[in-house]
mmCIF file of C-alpha atoms in Angstrom:
data_model
loop_
_atom_site.group_PDB
_atom_site.id
_atom_site.type_symbol
_atom_site.label_atom_id
_atom_site.label_comp_id
_atom_site.label_asym_id
_atom_site.label_seq_id
_atom_site.Cartn_x
_atom_site.Cartn_y
_atom_site.Cartn_z
ATOM 1 C CA UNK N 23 76.624 125.581 48.390
ATOM 2 C CA UNK N 24 76.540 123.957 44.958
ATOM 3 C CA UNK N 25 72.798 124.208 44.326
ATOM 4 C CA UNK N 26 70.834 126.667 42.213
ATOM 5 C CA UNK N 27 70.889 130.153 43.710
ATOM 6 C CA UNK N 28 68.591 133.089 43.027
ATOM 7 C CA UNK N 29 68.923 136.734 43.933
ATOM 8 C CA UNK N 30 67.309 138.639 45.379
ATOM 9 C CA UNK N 31 65.118 136.368 47.487
ATOM 10 C CA UNK N 32 62.534 139.085 47.913
ATOM 11 C CA UNK N 33 61.785 142.183 45.873
ATOM 12 C CA UNK N 34 59.204 144.857 46.552
ATOM 13 C CA UNK N 35 58.679 147.373 43.800
ATOM 14 C CA UNK N 36 56.191 150.010 42.778
ATOM 15 C CA UNK N 37 53.971 149.551 39.773
ATOM 16 C CA UNK N 38 55.641 150.751 36.624
ATOM 17 C CA UNK N 39 59.195 150.053 37.748
ATOM 18 C CA UNK N 40 61.516 147.566 36.050
ATOM 19 C CA UNK N 41 62.942 144.625 37.978
ATOM 20 C CA UNK N 42 65.675 142.122 37.202
ATOM 21 C CA UNK N 43 66.251 138.776 38.864
ATOM 22 C CA UNK N 44 69.363 136.649 38.678
ATOM 23 C CA UNK N 45 69.745 132.876 38.642
ATOM 24 C CA UNK N 46 73.017 130.992 39.053
ATOM 25 C CA UNK N 47 72.574 127.359 37.999
ATOM 26 C CA UNK N 48 74.564 124.337 39.084
ATOM 27 C CA UNK N 49 77.886 124.909 37.365
ATOM 28 C CA UNK N 50 77.963 122.012 34.892
ATOM 29 C CA UNK N 51 74.288 122.261 33.904
ATOM 30 C CA UNK N 52 73.620 123.137 30.277
ATOM 31 C CA UNK N 53 69.925 123.923 30.656
ATOM 32 C CA UNK N 54 68.309 126.682 32.660
ATOM 33 C CA UNK N 55 64.574 127.223 33.091
ATOM 34 C CA UNK N 56 62.391 130.037 34.424
ATOM 35 C CA UNK N 57 58.955 129.561 35.974
ATOM 36 C CA UNK N 58 56.363 131.739 37.660
ATOM 37 C CA UNK N 59 54.300 130.518 40.575
ATOM 38 C CA UNK N 60 51.330 132.360 42.026
ATOM 39 C CA UNK N 61 49.809 131.560 45.387
ATOM 40 C CA UNK N 62 48.029 128.221 45.481
ATOM 41 C CA UNK N 63 49.072 127.272 41.962
ATOM 42 C CA UNK N 64 51.720 125.052 40.483
ATOM 43 C CA UNK N 65 54.679 126.620 38.662
ATOM 44 C CA UNK N 66 54.044 127.939 35.164
ATOM 45 C CA UNK N 67 56.756 127.515 32.544
ATOM 46 C CA UNK N 68 58.120 130.764 31.079
ATOM 47 C CA UNK N 69 61.251 130.016 29.075
ATOM 48 C CA UNK N 70 64.401 127.933 28.933
ATOM 49 C CA UNK N 71 67.982 128.048 27.680
ATOM 50 C CA UNK N 72 70.399 125.460 26.460
ATOM 51 C CA UNK N 73 73.786 127.021 27.091
ATOM 52 C CA UNK N 74 73.343 130.590 25.819
ATOM 53 C CA UNK N 75 70.577 129.782 23.323
ATOM 54 C CA UNK N 76 66.992 130.549 24.326
ATOM 55 C CA UNK N 77 65.163 127.552 22.889
ATOM 56 C CA UNK N 78 61.629 128.382 23.934
ATOM 57 C CA UNK N 79 60.191 131.764 24.728
ATOM 58 C CA UNK N 80 56.663 131.616 23.442
ATOM 59 C CA UNK N 81 55.383 131.179 26.982
ATOM 60 C CA UNK N 82 56.784 134.441 28.311
ATOM 61 C CA UNK N 83 53.732 136.203 29.639
ATOM 62 C CA UNK N 84 54.028 139.385 27.621
ATOM 63 C CA UNK N 85 56.597 141.479 25.814
ATOM 64 C CA UNK N 86 57.386 143.100 29.167
ATOM 65 C CA UNK N 87 59.168 139.866 30.124
ATOM 66 C CA UNK N 88 62.607 139.009 28.780
ATOM 67 C CA UNK N 89 65.388 136.659 29.775
ATOM 68 C CA UNK N 90 69.064 136.361 28.919
ATOM 69 C CA UNK N 91 71.867 133.926 29.512
ATOM 70 C CA UNK N 92 74.730 135.719 27.772
ATOM 71 C CA UNK N 93 77.618 133.392 28.533
ATOM 72 C CA UNK N 94 75.728 130.196 29.123
ATOM 73 C CA UNK N 95 76.206 130.450 32.869
ATOM 74 C CA UNK N 96 73.975 132.710 34.976
ATOM 75 C CA UNK N 97 70.688 134.045 33.654
ATOM 76 C CA UNK N 98 68.597 137.151 34.259
ATOM 77 C CA UNK N 99 64.848 137.613 34.008
ATOM 78 C CA UNK N 100 63.655 141.183 33.528
ATOM 79 C CA UNK N 101 60.145 142.496 33.890
ATOM 80 C CA UNK N 102 59.562 145.985 32.542
ATOM 81 C CA UNK N 103 56.778 148.315 33.657
ATOM 82 C CA UNK N 104 55.681 145.977 36.421
ATOM 83 C CA UNK N 105 52.003 145.498 37.166
ATOM 84 C CA UNK N 106 50.332 144.262 40.335
ATOM 85 C CA UNK N 107 49.474 141.036 38.537
ATOM 86 C CA UNK N 108 53.186 140.302 38.224
ATOM 87 C CA UNK N 109 53.368 139.652 41.970
ATOM 88 C CA UNK N 110 54.441 136.031 42.271
ATOM 89 C CA UNK N 111 57.320 133.710 43.058
ATOM 90 C CA UNK N 112 59.787 133.432 40.165
ATOM 91 C CA UNK N 113 61.591 130.108 40.163
ATOM 92 C CA UNK N 114 64.701 129.095 38.299
ATOM 93 C CA UNK N 115 65.831 125.523 37.683
ATOM 94 C CA UNK N 116 68.742 123.873 35.918
ATOM 95 C CA UNK N 117 69.563 120.461 34.503
ATOM 96 C CA UNK N 118 71.996 118.540 32.372
ATOM 97 C CA UNK N 119 70.951 117.604 28.844
ATOM 98 C CA UNK N 120 68.433 114.748 28.634
ATOM 99 C CA UNK N 121 69.872 111.270 28.330
ATOM 100 C CA UNK N 122 68.856 108.753 25.688
ATOM 101 C CA UNK N 123 65.653 108.099 27.638
ATOM 102 C CA UNK N 124 64.772 111.783 27.424
ATOM 103 C CA UNK N 125 64.907 112.036 31.184
ATOM 104 C CA UNK N 126 66.807 114.710 33.062
ATOM 105 C CA UNK N 127 66.792 115.667 36.707
ATOM 106 C CA UNK N 128 65.802 119.273 37.255
ATOM 107 C CA UNK N 129 66.987 121.197 40.310
ATOM 108 C CA UNK N 130 65.095 124.256 41.481
ATOM 109 C CA UNK N 131 66.369 127.337 43.235
ATOM 110 C CA UNK N 132 64.628 128.890 46.250
ATOM 111 C CA UNK N 133 62.848 131.486 44.132
ATOM 112 C CA UNK N 134 62.525 135.256 44.113
ATOM 113 C CA UNK N 135 59.298 136.554 45.587
ATOM 114 C CA UNK N 136 58.145 139.703 43.816
ATOM 115 C CA UNK N 137 55.588 142.054 45.328
ATOM 116 C CA UNK N 138 54.337 144.914 43.171
ATOM 117 C CA UNK N 139 52.590 147.668 45.129
ATOM 118 C CA UNK R 8 44.718 121.655 25.808
ATOM 119 C CA UNK R 9 47.168 119.832 28.071
ATOM 120 C CA UNK R 10 45.928 119.618 31.633
ATOM 121 C CA UNK R 11 47.035 118.047 34.892
ATOM 122 C CA UNK R 12 44.437 117.674 37.615
ATOM 123 C CA UNK R 13 45.331 116.731 41.164
ATOM 124 C CA UNK R 14 43.176 115.537 44.016
ATOM 125 C CA UNK R 15 42.511 116.117 46.758
ATOM 126 C CA UNK R 16 43.316 119.818 46.850
ATOM 127 C CA UNK R 17 44.284 119.466 50.507
ATOM 128 C CA UNK R 18 44.641 116.640 52.981
ATOM 129 C CA UNK R 19 45.155 116.437 56.739
ATOM 130 C CA UNK R 20 46.415 113.214 58.293
ATOM 131 C CA UNK R 21 47.889 112.069 61.571
ATOM 132 C CA UNK R 22 51.567 111.272 61.903
ATOM 133 C CA UNK R 23 52.292 107.654 61.120
ATOM 134 C CA UNK R 24 49.341 107.209 58.772
ATOM 135 C CA UNK R 25 49.547 106.462 55.059
ATOM 136 C CA UNK R 26 47.999 108.550 52.307
ATOM 137 C CA UNK R 27 47.586 108.535 48.536
ATOM 138 C CA UNK R 28 47.505 111.541 46.231
ATOM 139 C CA UNK R 29 46.034 111.401 42.742
ATOM 140 C CA UNK R 30 46.999 112.930 39.414
ATOM 141 C CA UNK R 31 45.040 112.744 36.144
ATOM 142 C CA UNK R 32 46.433 114.213 32.950
ATOM 143 C CA UNK R 33 45.511 114.839 29.342
ATOM 144 C CA UNK R 34 49.017 115.609 28.048
ATOM 145 C CA UNK R 35 49.706 113.962 24.715
ATOM 146 C CA UNK R 36 52.022 112.665 23.454
ATOM 147 C CA UNK R 37 53.354 111.622 26.820
ATOM 148 C CA UNK R 38 57.056 111.782 27.685
ATOM 149 C CA UNK R 39 57.385 111.529 31.440
ATOM 150 C CA UNK R 40 55.639 112.231 34.725
ATOM 151 C CA UNK R 41 57.254 113.643 37.831
ATOM 152 C CA UNK R 42 56.203 114.160 41.398
ATOM 153 C CA UNK R 43 57.711 117.057 43.324
ATOM 154 C CA UNK R 44 57.582 118.049 46.978
ATOM 155 C CA UNK R 45 57.477 121.773 47.663
ATOM 156 C CA UNK R 46 57.917 123.177 51.144
ATOM 157 C CA UNK R 47 56.372 126.579 51.788
ATOM 158 C CA UNK R 48 58.515 129.354 50.361
ATOM 159 C CA UNK R 49 60.991 127.014 48.689
ATOM 160 C CA UNK R 50 61.554 125.538 45.259
ATOM 161 C CA UNK R 51 60.175 122.098 44.362
ATOM 162 C CA UNK R 52 62.308 119.014 44.988
ATOM 163 C CA UNK R 53 61.999 115.979 42.736
ATOM 164 C CA UNK R 54 60.662 112.771 44.296
ATOM 165 C CA UNK R 55 60.165 110.470 41.299
ATOM 166 C CA UNK R 56 60.357 110.522 37.508
ATOM 167 C CA UNK R 57 58.563 107.907 35.396
ATOM 168 C CA UNK R 58 58.500 107.217 31.685
ATOM 169 C CA UNK R 59 55.800 105.492 29.663
ATOM 170 C CA UNK R 60 57.162 102.021 30.344
ATOM 171 C CA UNK R 61 57.355 102.365 34.125
ATOM 172 C CA UNK R 62 54.420 101.430 36.340
ATOM 173 C CA UNK R 63 55.925 101.979 39.778
ATOM 174 C CA UNK R 64 58.840 103.861 41.226
ATOM 175 C CA UNK R 65 59.820 104.240 44.851
ATOM 176 C CA UNK R 66 61.923 106.751 46.729
ATOM 177 C CA UNK R 67 62.065 105.824 50.391
ATOM 178 C CA UNK R 68 58.590 106.181 51.871
ATOM 179 C CA UNK R 69 57.268 107.629 48.596
ATOM 180 C CA UNK R 70 55.897 105.292 45.918
ATOM 181 C CA UNK R 71 54.541 106.595 42.637
ATOM 182 C CA UNK R 72 52.436 104.597 40.190
ATOM 183 C CA UNK R 73 51.625 105.327 36.586
ATOM 184 C CA UNK R 74 48.856 103.968 34.358
ATOM 185 C CA UNK R 75 49.593 105.400 30.929
ATOM 186 C CA UNK R 76 46.459 103.839 29.471
ATOM 187 C CA UNK R 77 44.098 105.677 31.792
ATOM 188 C CA UNK R 78 46.482 108.641 32.154
ATOM 189 C CA UNK R 79 46.510 108.443 35.906
ATOM 190 C CA UNK R 80 49.240 108.530 38.519
ATOM 191 C CA UNK R 81 49.284 108.279 42.267
ATOM 192 C CA UNK R 82 51.786 109.091 44.978
ATOM 193 C CA UNK R 83 51.587 106.955 48.095
ATOM 194 C CA UNK R 84 53.250 108.134 51.286
ATOM 195 C CA UNK R 85 53.876 105.488 53.913
ATOM 196 C CA UNK R 86 54.183 106.103 57.656
ATOM 197 C CA UNK R 87 53.868 109.866 57.317
ATOM 198 C CA UNK R 88 56.130 112.202 59.275
ATOM 199 C CA UNK R 89 55.647 115.804 60.326
ATOM 200 C CA UNK R 90 58.270 116.791 57.749
ATOM 201 C CA UNK R 91 56.038 115.429 54.988
ATOM 202 C CA UNK R 92 53.837 118.506 55.410
ATOM 203 C CA UNK R 93 54.213 120.250 52.055
ATOM 204 C CA UNK R 94 52.626 120.687 48.647
ATOM 205 C CA UNK R 95 52.979 117.727 46.283
ATOM 206 C CA UNK R 96 52.971 118.635 42.610
ATOM 207 C CA UNK R 97 52.446 116.349 39.620
ATOM 208 C CA UNK R 98 54.149 117.421 36.391
ATOM 209 C CA UNK R 99 53.703 115.869 32.955
ATOM 210 C CA UNK R 100 56.011 116.589 30.037
ATOM 211 C CA UNK R 101 54.958 116.334 26.425
ATOM 212 C CA UNK R 102 56.981 114.247 24.047
ATOM 213 C CA UNK R 103 58.794 116.219 21.392
ATOM 214 C CA UNK R 104 58.941 119.464 23.298
ATOM 215 C CA UNK R 105 60.239 120.444 26.669
ATOM 216 C CA UNK R 106 57.242 122.374 27.938
ATOM 217 C CA UNK R 107 55.889 120.763 31.141
ATOM 218 C CA UNK R 108 52.362 121.026 32.475
ATOM 219 C CA UNK R 109 52.131 121.373 36.245
ATOM 220 C CA UNK R 110 49.221 120.462 38.458
ATOM 221 C CA UNK R 111 48.085 122.840 41.161
ATOM 222 C CA UNK R 112 49.390 120.531 43.847
ATOM 223 C CA UNK R 113 47.947 118.772 46.862
ATOM 224 C CA UNK R 114 48.612 120.478 50.176
ATOM 225 C CA UNK R 115 49.395 117.837 52.805
ATOM 226 C CA UNK R 116 49.400 118.612 56.502
ATOM 227 C CA UNK R 117 50.627 115.971 58.934
ATOM 228 C CA UNK R 118 49.523 116.488 62.526
ATOM 229 C CA UNK R 119 51.230 114.925 65.553
#
């Protein structure tokens, strides 16, 4: 399977615990994006990387959220001291760099569903 | 504030019928507009991408239109199939920055 993969697919945790999700992008893709999606809503942008550089992180929901992409390949999203409001689907996507038109095709993974009890 | 509004919120149609979904946006400056299909419990899949200069783009039975003057887009689905049952999400990206604005989606149910 050469698509975007995410692990785990489901995570149940107790309030206050830390969780970490992993995303493996399509191998030649330079850019990697993280989104959060709550029930009945569209995805909400969190952050993105170009290779190992995190180019935008102002939309991370709080300082409890952090993301890394240490070698420009896979990425991790960590949530510290989880709260019930963090329960959501966390989506990862990857793409090549935009072409001259500024357009790039973005491919999403299946998501990690987090439930905080 | 950038916003993307989609209508209707949900739609039920019979198999074989056509339907049209609407998207209005206030994102400025405009870079591009995408339509995604999202099956329950899965990540979104791109259907069409349009830039400012494009009015219409088709992908099989899916045809998207864009009116950049009125900041409106539509997605027309022809001869619907049961597999078209999904959420359809409109996404508008701002020129000069990556950050996209997603609509809440239209939930389409196709009945046999």
